[in-house]
mmCIF file with all atom_site columns, C-alpha atoms in Angstrom:
data_model
loop_
_atom_site.group_PDB
_atom_site.id
_atom_site.type_symbol
_atom_site.label_atom_id
_atom_site.label_alt_id
_atom_site.label_comp_id
_atom_site.label_asym_id
_atom_site.label_entity_id
_atom_site.label_seq_id
_atom_site.pdbx_PDB_ins_code
_atom_site.Cartn_x
_atom_site.Cartn_y
_atom_site.Cartn_z
_atom_site.occupancy
_atom_site.B_iso_or_equiv
_atom_site.pdbx_formal_charge
_atom_site.auth_seq_id
_atom_site.auth_comp_id
_atom_site.auth_asym_id
_atom_site.auth_atom_id
_atom_site.pdbx_PDB_model_num
ATOM 1  C CA . MET A 1 1  ? -121.966 15.569 -227.377 1.00 0.00 ? 1  MET A CA 1
ATOM 2  C CA . GLN A 1 2  ? -120.966 12.221 -226.099 1.00 0.00 ? 2  GLN A CA 1
ATOM 3  C CA . SER A 1 3  ? -119.120 11.993 -222.779 1.00 0.00 ? 3  SER A CA 1
ATOM 4  C CA . LYS A 1 4  ? -116.034 9.909  -222.692 1.00 0.00 ? 4  LYS A CA 1
ATOM 5  C CA . LYS A 1 5  ? -115.644 7.702  -219.686 1.00 0.00 ? 5  LYS A CA 1
ATOM 6  C CA . HIS A 1 6  ? -112.139 7.241  -218.481 1.00 0.00 ? 6  HIS A CA 1
ATOM 7  C CA . LYS A 1 7  ? -111.406 4.181  -216.495 1.00 0.00 ? 7  LYS A CA 1
ATOM 8  C CA . MET A 1 8  ? -108.562 4.428  -214.057 1.00 0.00 ? 8  MET A CA 1
ATOM 9  C CA . LYS A 1 9  ? -106.295 1.502  -214.245 1.00 0.00 ? 9  LYS A CA 1
ATOM 10 C CA . ILE A 1 10 ? -104.841 0.311  -210.973 1.00 0.00 ? 10 ILE A CA 1
ATOM 11 C CA . ASN A 1 11 ? -101.113 -0.093 -211.000 1.00 0.00 ? 11 ASN A CA 1
ATOM 12 C CA . TRP A 1 12 ? -100.783 -3.157 -208.804 1.00 0.00 ? 12 TRP A CA 1
ATOM 13 C CA . PHE A 1 13 ? -97.037  -2.784 -208.454 1.00 0.00 ? 13 PHE A CA 1
ATOM 14 C CA . THR A 1 14 ? -97.504  0.659  -206.853 1.00 0.00 ? 14 THR A CA 1
ATOM 15 C CA . VAL A 1 15 ? -100.286 -0.600 -204.561 1.00 0.00 ? 15 VAL A CA 1
ATOM 16 C CA . ILE A 1 16 ? -98.193  -3.536 -203.345 1.00 0.00 ? 16 ILE A CA 1
ATOM 17 C CA . ALA A 1 17 ? -95.119  -1.317 -202.940 1.00 0.00 ? 17 ALA A CA 1
ATOM 18 C CA . GLN A 1 18 ? -97.132  1.159  -200.835 1.00 0.00 ? 18 GLN A CA 1
ATOM 19 C CA . ILE A 1 19 ? -98.480  -1.637 -198.630 1.00 0.00 ? 19 ILE A CA 1
ATOM 20 C CA . ILE A 1 20 ? -94.967  -2.981 -198.112 1.00 0.00 ? 20 ILE A CA 1
ATOM 21 C CA . ASN A 1 21 ? -93.690  0.541  -197.369 1.00 0.00 ? 21 ASN A CA 1
ATOM 22 C CA . PHE A 1 22 ? -96.440  1.022  -194.813 1.00 0.00 ? 22 PHE A CA 1
ATOM 23 C CA . PHE A 1 23 ? -95.583  -2.176 -192.949 1.00 0.00 ? 23 PHE A CA 1
ATOM 24 C CA . VAL A 1 24 ? -91.868  -1.372 -193.040 1.00 0.00 ? 24 VAL A CA 1
ATOM 25 C CA . LEU A 1 25 ? -92.626  2.065  -191.605 1.00 0.00 ? 25 LEU A CA 1
ATOM 26 C CA . VAL A 1 26 ? -94.791  0.578  -188.841 1.00 0.00 ? 26 VAL A CA 1
ATOM 27 C CA . TRP A 1 27 ? -92.050  -1.916 -187.987 1.00 0.00 ? 27 TRP A CA 1
ATOM 28 C CA . LEU A 1 28 ? -89.373  0.813  -187.898 1.00 0.00 ? 28 LEU A CA 1
ATOM 29 C CA . LEU A 1 29 ? -91.508  3.075  -185.714 1.00 0.00 ? 29 LEU A CA 1
ATOM 30 C CA . ARG A 1 30 ? -92.226  0.257  -183.269 1.00 0.00 ? 30 ARG A CA 1
ATOM 31 C CA . ARG A 1 31 ? -88.600  -0.772 -183.061 1.00 0.00 ? 31 ARG A CA 1
ATOM 32 C CA . PHE A 1 32 ? -86.884  2.606  -182.881 1.00 0.00 ? 32 PHE A CA 1
ATOM 33 C CA . LEU A 1 33 ? -89.526  4.873  -181.394 1.00 0.00 ? 33 LEU A CA 1
ATOM 34 C CA . TYR A 1 34 ? -92.373  3.100  -179.616 1.00 0.00 ? 34 TYR A CA 1
ATOM 35 C CA . LYS A 1 35 ? -90.382  0.569  -177.560 1.00 0.00 ? 35 LYS A CA 1
ATOM 36 C CA . PRO A 1 36 ? -87.673  3.029  -176.414 1.00 0.00 ? 36 PRO A CA 1
ATOM 37 C CA . VAL A 1 37 ? -90.332  5.553  -175.437 1.00 0.00 ? 37 VAL A CA 1
ATOM 38 C CA . LEU A 1 38 ? -92.224  2.923  -173.422 1.00 0.00 ? 38 LEU A CA 1
ATOM 39 C CA . LYS A 1 39 ? -88.959  1.865  -171.767 1.00 0.00 ? 39 LYS A CA 1
ATOM 40 C CA . ALA A 1 40 ? -88.182  5.481  -170.831 1.00 0.00 ? 40 ALA A CA 1
ATOM 41 C CA . ILE A 1 41 ? -91.693  5.931  -169.422 1.00 0.00 ? 41 ILE A CA 1
ATOM 42 C CA . ASP A 1 42 ? -91.376  2.752  -167.323 1.00 0.00 ? 42 ASP A CA 1
ATOM 43 C CA . GLU A 1 43 ? -87.981  3.860  -165.983 1.00 0.00 ? 43 GLU A CA 1
ATOM 44 C CA . ARG A 1 44 ? -89.391  7.265  -165.091 1.00 0.00 ? 44 ARG A CA 1
ATOM 45 C CA . GLU A 1 45 ? -92.407  5.714  -163.338 1.00 0.00 ? 45 GLU A CA 1
ATOM 46 C CA . ASN A 1 46 ? -90.106  3.425  -161.335 1.00 0.00 ? 46 ASN A CA 1
ATOM 47 C CA . LYS A 1 47 ? -87.889  6.369  -160.363 1.00 0.00 ? 47 LYS A CA 1
ATOM 48 C CA . ILE A 1 48 ? -90.892  8.413  -159.248 1.00 0.00 ? 48 ILE A CA 1
ATOM 49 C CA . ALA A 1 49 ? -92.295  5.490  -157.244 1.00 0.00 ? 49 ALA A CA 1
ATOM 50 C CA . SER A 1 50 ? -88.916  5.021  -155.554 1.00 0.00 ? 50 SER A CA 1
ATOM 51 C CA . GLU A 1 51 ? -88.682  8.725  -154.719 1.00 0.00 ? 51 GLU A CA 1
ATOM 52 C CA . LEU A 1 52 ? -92.222  8.721  -153.304 1.00 0.00 ? 52 LEU A CA 1
ATOM 53 C CA . LYS A 1 53 ? -91.358  5.703  -151.148 1.00 0.00 ? 53 LYS A CA 1
ATOM 54 C CA . ASP A 1 54 ? -88.221  7.450  -149.867 1.00 0.00 ? 54 ASP A CA 1
ATOM 55 C CA . ALA A 1 55 ? -90.181  10.619 -149.173 1.00 0.00 ? 55 ALA A CA 1
ATOM 56 C CA . LYS A 1 56 ? -92.801  8.672  -147.209 1.00 0.00 ? 56 LYS A CA 1
ATOM 57 C CA . ALA A 1 57 ? -90.076  7.008  -145.126 1.00 0.00 ? 57 ALA A CA 1
ATOM 58 C CA . LYS A 1 58 ? -88.451  10.401 -144.429 1.00 0.00 ? 58 LYS A CA 1
ATOM 59 C CA . GLU A 1 59 ? -91.826  11.871 -143.484 1.00 0.00 ? 59 GLU A CA 1
ATOM 60 C CA . THR A 1 60 ? -92.451  9.008  -141.044 1.00 0.00 ? 60 THR A CA 1
ATOM 61 C CA . GLU A 1 61 ? -88.989  9.484  -139.530 1.00 0.00 ? 61 GLU A CA 1
ATOM 62 C CA . ALA A 1 62 ? -89.542  13.237 -139.235 1.00 0.00 ? 62 ALA A CA 1
ATOM 63 C CA . LYS A 1 63 ? -92.875  12.729 -137.447 1.00 0.00 ? 63 LYS A CA 1
ATOM 64 C CA . LYS A 1 64 ? -91.215  10.282 -135.058 1.00 0.00 ? 64 LYS A CA 1
ATOM 65 C CA . GLU A 1 65 ? -88.422  12.756 -134.297 1.00 0.00 ? 65 GLU A CA 1
ATOM 66 C CA . GLN A 1 66 ? -90.975  15.535 -133.850 1.00 0.00 ? 66 GLN A CA 1
ATOM 67 C CA . ALA A 1 67 ? -92.901  13.440 -131.330 1.00 0.00 ? 67 ALA A CA 1
ATOM 68 C CA . GLU A 1 68 ? -89.669  12.665 -129.439 1.00 0.00 ? 68 GLU A CA 1
ATOM 69 C CA . PHE A 1 69 ? -88.730  16.330 -129.430 1.00 0.00 ? 69 PHE A CA 1
ATOM 70 C CA . LEU A 1 70 ? -92.151  17.362 -128.108 1.00 0.00 ? 70 LEU A CA 1
ATOM 71 C CA . GLU A 1 71 ? -91.905  14.723 -125.356 1.00 0.00 ? 71 GLU A CA 1
ATOM 72 C CA . LYS A 1 72 ? -88.479  16.042 -124.334 1.00 0.00 ? 72 LYS A CA 1
ATOM 73 C CA . MET A 1 73 ? -89.828  19.590 -124.302 1.00 0.00 ? 73 MET A CA 1
ATOM 74 C CA . LYS A 1 74 ? -92.711  18.535 -122.040 1.00 0.00 ? 74 LYS A CA 1
ATOM 75 C CA . ASN A 1 75 ? -90.269  16.787 -119.697 1.00 0.00 ? 75 ASN A CA 1
ATOM 76 C CA . LEU A 1 76 ? -88.020  19.856 -119.547 1.00 0.00 ? 76 LEU A CA 1
ATOM 77 C CA . ILE A 1 77 ? -90.969  22.149 -118.875 1.00 0.00 ? 77 ILE A CA 1
ATOM 78 C CA . SER A 1 78 ? -92.307  19.872 -116.125 1.00 0.00 ? 78 SER A CA 1
ATOM 79 C CA . LYS A 1 79 ? -88.820  19.638 -114.524 1.00 0.00 ? 79 LYS A CA 1
ATOM 80 C CA . ARG A 1 80 ? -88.440  23.389 -114.695 1.00 0.00 ? 80 ARG A CA 1
ATOM 81 C CA . LYS A 1 81 ? -91.757  23.909 -112.898 1.00 0.00 ? 81 LYS A CA 1
ATOM 82 C CA . SER A 1 82 ? -90.810  21.453 -110.148 1.00 0.00 ? 82 SER A CA 1
#
C-alpha cells in the first residue's frame, strides 16, 4: 500500500489578513485600553502621594501641638506645687 502525501497549501491571503488583524488589535488595545489604564494608575499614584504628604504634615502638626500641650501641663503642675 502506497501512502499518499498531502501537501498543505498556504493561503497567503489568509496569512496576510491575520497579520493585519493582529496589528490592528494591538493598536486598538494600546489606544483604548493600555494608555487609559496607565493614565488611571498615574492619577491614583499622584493622589496617594498627595494624601501621604498631607498625612505627614498633619502628623508633624499633631506632634508639635502635643509637645506644646505637655509643656503647658508641666507649667500648670509646677505652678500648682508652688
